[in-house]
Amino acid sequence: MTLRGFLFILATLAIILPASILGLGAYKLNKPLQVDSSPKVIEIADGSSLSAVAHRMEREGWVDSHTVLFMRLYGRITGLAGQIKTGEYAISDSISAKQLLDSMAAGDVVQHRLTVVEGWTLAQLLESLRQHDRIEYTLEGVEKEDLLKELGIGEDRHPEGLFYPTTYNFPSGITDRQFLRNAYSEMINRLEQIWQTRQVGLPLDTPYDALILASIIEREARVEEERARIAGVFIRRLDKGMRLQADPTVVYGIGDDFSGRITRADLRRDTPYNTYTRSGLPPTPIALPGSSSIKAAVNPEPGDELYFVARGDGTHHFSSTLEEHNRAVQRYILGNR
């Protein structure tokens, strides 16, 4: 072989080999990971290097040693090696090594869910946070009266009703404090927005008054179309100086001592929340109201009804006079008993 031929071969290899390596690297990086059809999760601890992550994936059998090498090269060339975020990442049979690295650099972690139910009390919300295995619970021993201070909100206010009920998505390891701050901000924002749409002349002086009334509506209403009608009854009673006489407020005031069935003695038992023995709104909300109940509180349905009683099927019988109401009580309450 002549020198010229040898140099030609070297030049050819110098072109072909890098191109081949680049082609192999692109293939390996964009090839779906070797996992079965069931989704997996890889948890990246704080301080984990790209090399450690890649070798861990090799041990799991998701990639081979060549892919590990190309992952490290790709991370170094693009700068992603120093941008890996901690958290949980989803692994499926359709994701490639490159897509996973991009996801880790972007911090696209797995999101967990918790639905805060309309009508829950604060105690039920806190218990759901305590039971969730992806939420770090740090509020053990914190008294209810000190909760807002502990959250750094700084309001001297009872926390009941101040957290918006909806479904929240969050990464693993979120603290209960972070969750509650988010739910509080969501409630305040929703409340302020809805308050701006209120009817004029309502016997509600502040958004907090609307929140209190909304919490009672939330506990009374069982069907959506009755919320504004129930609100209308309560607004007219407030306007006339009548006591609200709402059973859920009585139950809330009794607390853990409530037997499960309201009695005449319960209705006569005076607490700050007993709207049979005290006029006006109770001092705080009694539950977590949703947007529908808040909207109903500030936009009640017009009419002349002053009473309602549960029929036992989720709906209510509404009455304009005490005589009609007493007949309804006889029919739906005493009759059922």
Tab-separated table of C-alpha atoms in Angstrom:
chain	number	residue	atom	x	y	z
A	1	MET	CA	0.000	0.000	0.000
A	2	THR	CA	1.291	3.385	-0.926
A	3	LEU	CA	1.560	6.231	1.537
A	4	ARG	CA	-1.092	8.074	-0.360
A	5	GLY	CA	-3.483	5.121	-0.046
A	6	PHE	CA	-2.796	4.765	3.632
A	7	LEU	CA	-3.505	8.449	4.219
A	8	PHE	CA	-6.712	8.142	2.256
A	9	ILE	CA	-7.890	5.302	4.485
A	10	LEU	CA	-7.053	7.292	7.590
A	11	ALA	CA	-8.948	10.309	6.286
A	12	THR	CA	-11.917	8.142	5.450
A	13	LEU	CA	-11.935	6.588	8.917
A	14	ALA	CA	-11.617	10.023	10.477
A	15	ILE	CA	-14.884	10.927	8.793
A	16	ILE	CA	-16.738	7.651	9.140
A	17	LEU	CA	-15.898	6.773	12.744
A	18	PRO	CA	-17.131	10.012	14.382
A	19	ALA	CA	-20.230	9.914	12.238
A	20	SER	CA	-20.812	6.289	13.228
A	21	ILE	CA	-20.294	7.089	16.896
A	22	LEU	CA	-22.668	10.042	16.663
A	23	GLY	CA	-25.215	7.879	14.910
A	24	LEU	CA	-24.908	5.148	17.523
A	25	GLY	CA	-25.172	7.718	20.299
A	26	ALA	CA	-28.308	9.252	18.806
A	27	TYR	CA	-29.806	5.777	18.432
A	28	LYS	CA	-29.013	4.767	22.007
A	29	LEU	CA	-30.209	8.045	23.523
A	30	ASN	CA	-33.489	8.084	21.597
A	31	LYS	CA	-34.272	4.390	21.906
A	32	PRO	CA	-37.131	3.597	24.376
A	33	LEU	CA	-35.882	2.291	27.708
A	34	GLN	CA	-35.948	-1.437	28.324
A	35	VAL	CA	-38.791	-1.579	30.830
A	36	ASP	CA	-41.963	-3.617	30.870
A	37	SER	CA	-45.353	-2.051	30.189
A	38	SER	CA	-46.028	-1.182	33.818
A	39	PRO	CA	-44.888	2.346	34.768
A	40	LYS	CA	-41.920	2.733	37.106
A	41	VAL	CA	-40.653	5.600	39.200
A	42	ILE	CA	-37.052	6.578	39.846
A	43	GLU	CA	-36.407	8.818	42.835
A	44	ILE	CA	-33.447	11.161	42.553
A	45	ALA	CA	-31.966	12.142	45.900
A	46	ASP	CA	-30.455	15.528	46.582
A	47	GLY	CA	-26.902	15.745	45.236
A	48	SER	CA	-27.184	12.787	42.873
A	49	SER	CA	-24.856	13.015	39.856
A	50	LEU	CA	-25.811	12.173	36.301
A	51	SER	CA	-23.258	9.362	36.335
A	52	ALA	CA	-24.856	7.832	39.432
A	53	VAL	CA	-28.313	8.113	37.888
A	54	ALA	CA	-27.174	6.487	34.633
A	55	HIS	CA	-25.451	3.575	36.412
A	56	ARG	CA	-28.520	3.066	38.587
A	57	MET	CA	-30.642	2.791	35.426
A	58	GLU	CA	-28.138	0.220	34.108
A	59	ARG	CA	-28.494	-1.843	37.286
A	60	GLU	CA	-32.282	-1.765	36.855
A	61	GLY	CA	-31.813	-3.159	33.353
A	62	TRP	CA	-33.376	-0.128	31.655
A	63	VAL	CA	-30.235	0.785	29.661
A	64	ASP	CA	-26.988	-0.920	28.634
A	65	SER	CA	-23.416	0.193	29.302
A	66	HIS	CA	-23.124	1.933	25.936
A	67	THR	CA	-26.196	4.050	26.687
A	68	VAL	CA	-24.697	4.970	30.058
A	69	LEU	CA	-21.633	6.304	28.268
A	70	PHE	CA	-23.686	8.337	25.825
A	71	MET	CA	-25.902	9.682	28.628
A	72	ARG	CA	-22.820	10.988	30.397
A	73	LEU	CA	-21.444	12.507	27.199
A	74	TYR	CA	-24.805	14.074	26.343
A	75	GLY	CA	-25.112	15.522	29.836
A	76	ARG	CA	-21.613	16.984	29.721
A	77	ILE	CA	-21.949	18.467	26.225
A	78	THR	CA	-25.373	20.026	26.854
A	79	GLY	CA	-24.695	21.070	30.442
A	80	LEU	CA	-27.570	18.941	31.747
A	81	ALA	CA	-25.216	17.003	33.984
A	82	GLY	CA	-25.245	19.835	36.499
A	83	GLN	CA	-28.979	20.531	36.254
A	84	ILE	CA	-30.506	17.280	37.537
A	85	LYS	CA	-33.342	18.095	39.947
A	86	THR	CA	-34.299	15.990	42.939
A	87	GLY	CA	-37.642	14.227	43.025
A	88	GLU	CA	-39.570	11.338	41.493
A	89	TYR	CA	-39.617	10.762	37.748
A	90	ALA	CA	-41.899	8.479	35.777
A	91	ILE	CA	-40.343	5.671	33.723
A	92	SER	CA	-42.412	4.081	30.972
A	93	ASP	CA	-41.740	1.763	28.049
A	94	SER	CA	-42.051	4.684	25.610
A	95	ILE	CA	-39.627	7.159	27.185
A	96	SER	CA	-36.048	7.419	25.949
A	97	ALA	CA	-32.885	8.135	27.924
A	98	LYS	CA	-32.667	11.588	26.336
A	99	GLN	CA	-36.283	12.405	27.209
A	100	LEU	CA	-35.721	11.265	30.781
A	101	LEU	CA	-32.573	13.405	31.144
A	102	ASP	CA	-34.393	16.427	29.714
A	103	SER	CA	-37.239	15.790	32.142
A	104	MET	CA	-34.847	15.575	35.103
A	105	ALA	CA	-33.157	18.809	34.102
A	106	ALA	CA	-36.533	20.539	33.791
A	107	GLY	CA	-37.736	19.159	37.131
A	108	ASP	CA	-40.826	17.503	35.619
A	109	VAL	CA	-41.370	15.347	38.685
A	110	VAL	CA	-44.247	12.975	39.342
A	111	GLN	CA	-47.276	14.777	40.750
A	112	HIS	CA	-49.341	13.242	43.541
A	113	ARG	CA	-52.933	14.197	44.322
A	114	LEU	CA	-55.152	14.985	47.269
A	115	THR	CA	-58.772	16.023	46.984
A	116	VAL	CA	-59.950	18.371	49.717
A	117	VAL	CA	-63.700	17.800	49.871
A	118	GLU	CA	-66.256	20.593	50.045
A	119	GLY	CA	-67.850	20.572	53.476
A	120	TRP	CA	-64.871	19.078	55.281
A	121	THR	CA	-63.908	20.593	58.597
A	122	LEU	CA	-60.364	21.711	59.346
A	123	ALA	CA	-59.909	18.602	61.492
A	124	GLN	CA	-60.773	16.375	58.535
A	125	LEU	CA	-58.355	18.283	56.295
A	126	LEU	CA	-55.498	17.973	58.771
A	127	GLU	CA	-56.161	14.277	59.205
A	128	SER	CA	-56.072	13.738	55.434
A	129	LEU	CA	-52.694	15.492	55.308
A	130	ARG	CA	-51.434	13.336	58.160
A	131	GLN	CA	-52.517	10.143	56.379
A	132	HIS	CA	-51.080	10.983	52.942
A	133	ASP	CA	-47.858	9.032	52.446
A	134	ARG	CA	-46.305	11.667	50.145
A	135	ILE	CA	-46.880	14.652	52.429
A	136	GLU	CA	-44.457	15.403	55.242
A	137	TYR	CA	-46.526	16.091	58.354
A	138	THR	CA	-44.935	18.698	60.634
A	139	LEU	CA	-47.908	20.118	62.519
A	140	GLU	CA	-48.179	17.482	65.227
A	141	GLY	CA	-49.022	19.207	68.507
A	142	VAL	CA	-49.822	22.581	66.932
A	143	GLU	CA	-53.027	23.990	68.396
A	144	LYS	CA	-55.756	25.064	65.989
A	145	GLU	CA	-55.610	28.626	67.295
A	146	ASP	CA	-51.897	28.836	66.431
A	147	LEU	CA	-52.140	27.287	62.970
A	148	LEU	CA	-52.145	30.466	60.863
A	149	LYS	CA	-49.195	31.803	62.826
A	150	GLU	CA	-47.330	28.535	62.256
A	151	LEU	CA	-48.017	28.823	58.535
A	152	GLY	CA	-46.483	32.279	58.492
A	153	ILE	CA	-49.727	33.870	57.352
A	154	GLY	CA	-49.770	36.098	60.412
A	155	GLU	CA	-53.513	36.518	60.738
A	156	ASP	CA	-55.107	36.537	64.168
A	157	ARG	CA	-58.070	34.503	62.977
A	158	HIS	CA	-59.579	31.097	63.534
A	159	PRO	CA	-58.415	28.849	60.663
A	160	GLU	CA	-61.680	26.981	60.093
A	161	GLY	CA	-62.999	27.421	56.555
A	162	LEU	CA	-59.948	29.270	55.220
A	163	PHE	CA	-58.602	26.515	52.937
A	164	TYR	CA	-60.089	26.012	49.500
A	165	PRO	CA	-61.565	22.573	48.755
A	166	THR	CA	-60.402	21.189	45.399
A	167	THR	CA	-57.970	18.601	44.015
A	168	TYR	CA	-54.323	19.573	44.483
A	169	ASN	CA	-51.325	18.166	42.597
A	170	PHE	CA	-47.935	18.243	44.292
A	171	PRO	CA	-44.520	16.554	44.287
A	172	SER	CA	-43.520	13.948	46.826
A	173	GLY	CA	-42.109	15.424	50.010
A	174	ILE	CA	-44.204	18.571	50.128
A	175	THR	CA	-44.875	19.603	53.732
A	176	ASP	CA	-48.294	20.039	55.235
A	177	ARG	CA	-47.414	23.704	55.773
A	178	GLN	CA	-46.710	24.238	52.070
A	179	PHE	CA	-49.935	22.468	51.151
A	180	LEU	CA	-52.000	24.572	53.544
A	181	ARG	CA	-50.387	27.812	52.391
A	182	ASN	CA	-51.390	26.949	48.837
A	183	ALA	CA	-54.939	26.057	49.878
A	184	TYR	CA	-55.215	29.257	51.945
A	185	SER	CA	-54.033	31.448	49.055
A	186	GLU	CA	-56.492	29.723	46.738
A	187	MET	CA	-59.383	30.370	49.137
A	188	ILE	CA	-58.522	34.043	49.671
A	189	ASN	CA	-58.177	34.644	45.929
A	190	ARG	CA	-61.466	32.887	45.110
A	191	LEU	CA	-63.289	34.641	47.945
A	192	GLU	CA	-62.111	38.102	46.902
A	193	GLN	CA	-63.073	37.489	43.272
A	194	ILE	CA	-66.552	36.229	44.136
A	195	TRP	CA	-67.081	39.020	46.688
A	196	GLN	CA	-66.746	41.531	43.832
A	197	THR	CA	-69.821	39.981	42.170
A	198	ARG	CA	-72.096	40.292	45.228
A	199	GLN	CA	-75.588	41.732	45.199
A	200	VAL	CA	-76.023	45.172	46.727
A	201	GLY	CA	-77.700	45.542	50.094
A	202	LEU	CA	-76.724	42.198	51.573
A	203	PRO	CA	-76.520	41.914	55.392
A	204	LEU	CA	-72.891	40.806	54.952
A	205	ASP	CA	-70.252	43.404	55.789
A	206	THR	CA	-67.073	41.602	54.736
A	207	PRO	CA	-65.882	38.703	52.550
A	208	TYR	CA	-65.348	36.783	55.782
A	209	ASP	CA	-69.062	37.126	56.576
A	210	ALA	CA	-69.783	35.646	53.164
A	211	LEU	CA	-67.404	32.791	53.911
A	212	ILE	CA	-69.174	32.042	57.190
A	213	LEU	CA	-72.579	31.978	55.506
A	214	ALA	CA	-71.210	29.918	52.616
A	215	SER	CA	-69.945	27.288	55.047
A	216	ILE	CA	-73.454	26.887	56.481
A	217	ILE	CA	-74.916	26.621	52.979
A	218	GLU	CA	-72.283	24.010	52.157
A	219	ARG	CA	-73.364	21.860	55.085
A	220	GLU	CA	-77.084	22.317	54.392
A	221	ALA	CA	-77.221	21.885	50.606
A	222	ARG	CA	-77.209	18.431	49.062
A	223	VAL	CA	-78.210	19.341	45.491
A	224	GLU	CA	-76.566	22.115	43.492
A	225	GLU	CA	-79.763	23.885	42.435
A	226	GLU	CA	-80.817	24.514	46.042
A	227	ARG	CA	-77.720	26.439	47.168
A	228	ALA	CA	-78.927	29.898	46.108
A	229	ARG	CA	-82.427	29.141	47.423
A	230	ILE	CA	-81.064	28.151	50.838
A	231	ALA	CA	-78.892	31.280	50.775
A	232	GLY	CA	-82.014	33.342	50.117
A	233	VAL	CA	-83.682	31.931	53.225
A	234	PHE	CA	-80.701	32.768	55.435
A	235	ILE	CA	-80.251	36.271	53.963
A	236	ARG	CA	-83.925	37.117	54.548
A	237	ARG	CA	-83.731	35.822	58.111
A	238	LEU	CA	-80.656	37.994	58.743
A	239	ASP	CA	-82.443	41.004	57.241
A	240	LYS	CA	-85.457	40.452	59.506
A	241	GLY	CA	-83.366	39.844	62.629
A	242	MET	CA	-84.503	36.219	62.815
A	243	ARG	CA	-82.132	33.569	64.103
A	244	LEU	CA	-80.719	31.319	61.413
A	245	GLN	CA	-81.659	28.127	63.254
A	246	ALA	CA	-79.249	26.030	61.183
A	247	ASP	CA	-78.675	22.540	62.568
A	248	PRO	CA	-75.091	22.202	61.214
A	249	THR	CA	-73.963	25.140	63.352
A	250	VAL	CA	-75.352	23.418	66.437
A	251	VAL	CA	-73.489	20.228	65.577
A	252	TYR	CA	-70.244	22.123	64.997
A	253	GLY	CA	-70.583	23.875	68.363
A	254	ILE	CA	-71.064	20.581	70.187
A	255	GLY	CA	-67.958	19.148	68.522
A	256	ASP	CA	-66.734	15.696	69.512
A	257	ASP	CA	-69.530	15.350	72.051
A	258	PHE	CA	-72.179	15.177	69.316
A	259	SER	CA	-73.961	11.822	69.473
A	260	GLY	CA	-74.726	11.607	65.767
A	261	ARG	CA	-78.391	12.583	65.964
A	262	ILE	CA	-79.497	16.083	66.884
A	263	THR	CA	-81.909	16.339	69.840
A	264	ARG	CA	-84.026	19.059	71.446
A	265	ALA	CA	-81.433	19.262	74.192
A	266	ASP	CA	-78.771	19.904	71.543
A	267	LEU	CA	-80.831	22.770	70.108
A	268	ARG	CA	-81.104	24.335	73.587
A	269	ARG	CA	-77.430	23.815	74.416
A	270	ASP	CA	-75.885	27.257	74.092
A	271	THR	CA	-72.520	27.547	72.345
A	272	PRO	CA	-71.074	30.412	70.284
A	273	TYR	CA	-72.161	28.426	67.198
A	274	ASN	CA	-75.743	27.635	68.214
A	275	THR	CA	-77.852	29.696	65.813
A	276	TYR	CA	-80.985	28.629	67.686
A	277	THR	CA	-79.879	30.387	70.873
A	278	ARG	CA	-77.852	33.228	69.291
A	279	SER	CA	-78.652	35.777	66.607
A	280	GLY	CA	-76.637	36.581	63.518
A	281	LEU	CA	-73.825	34.589	61.993
A	282	PRO	CA	-71.644	32.251	64.067
A	283	PRO	CA	-68.158	33.598	64.884
A	284	THR	CA	-66.328	31.535	62.218
A	285	PRO	CA	-67.076	29.238	59.292
A	286	ILE	CA	-68.081	25.725	60.256
A	287	ALA	CA	-66.611	23.933	57.215
A	288	LEU	CA	-64.701	24.420	53.969
A	289	PRO	CA	-67.119	25.910	51.419
A	290	GLY	CA	-66.611	25.573	47.689
A	291	SER	CA	-67.097	28.254	45.053
A	292	SER	CA	-70.731	27.303	44.449
A	293	SER	CA	-71.687	27.966	48.063
A	294	ILE	CA	-69.709	31.217	48.204
A	295	LYS	CA	-71.406	32.408	45.020
A	296	ALA	CA	-74.789	31.479	46.472
A	297	ALA	CA	-74.054	33.396	49.687
A	298	VAL	CA	-73.426	36.656	47.809
A	299	ASN	CA	-76.049	36.091	45.103
A	300	PRO	CA	-79.007	34.532	46.932
A	301	GLU	CA	-82.187	33.602	45.107
A	302	PRO	CA	-85.004	36.126	45.644
A	303	GLY	CA	-88.290	35.051	47.216
A	304	ASP	CA	-90.272	35.136	50.450
A	305	GLU	CA	-89.362	31.754	51.931
A	306	LEU	CA	-88.074	31.839	55.512
A	307	TYR	CA	-87.912	28.137	56.360
A	308	PHE	CA	-86.781	24.833	54.892
A	309	VAL	CA	-86.715	21.249	56.090
A	310	ALA	CA	-84.955	18.189	54.680
A	311	ARG	CA	-87.200	15.731	52.872
A	312	GLY	CA	-84.805	12.855	53.448
A	313	ASP	CA	-83.865	12.423	49.795
A	314	GLY	CA	-81.262	15.196	49.616
A	315	THR	CA	-83.753	17.932	48.746
A	316	HIS	CA	-85.630	20.373	50.994
A	317	HIS	CA	-89.185	21.626	51.398
A	318	PHE	CA	-89.231	25.437	51.517
A	319	SER	CA	-91.936	27.422	53.318
A	320	SER	CA	-92.898	31.076	53.601
A	321	THR	CA	-94.898	30.763	56.810
A	322	LEU	CA	-94.289	29.071	60.137
A	323	GLU	CA	-97.561	27.174	59.817
A	324	GLU	CA	-96.512	25.641	56.519
A	325	HIS	CA	-93.080	24.881	57.918
A	326	ASN	CA	-94.541	23.109	60.950
A	327	ARG	CA	-96.654	20.924	58.664
A	328	ALA	CA	-93.529	20.083	56.649
A	329	VAL	CA	-91.626	19.193	59.834
A	330	GLN	CA	-94.527	16.959	60.887
A	331	ARG	CA	-94.469	15.241	57.521
A	332	TYR	CA	-90.776	14.874	56.790
A	333	ILE	CA	-89.151	14.753	60.239
A	334	LEU	CA	-91.613	13.530	62.797
A	335	GLY	CA	-93.399	11.344	60.258
A	336	ASN	CA	-90.188	9.653	59.186
A	337	ARG	CA	-89.253	8.980	62.795
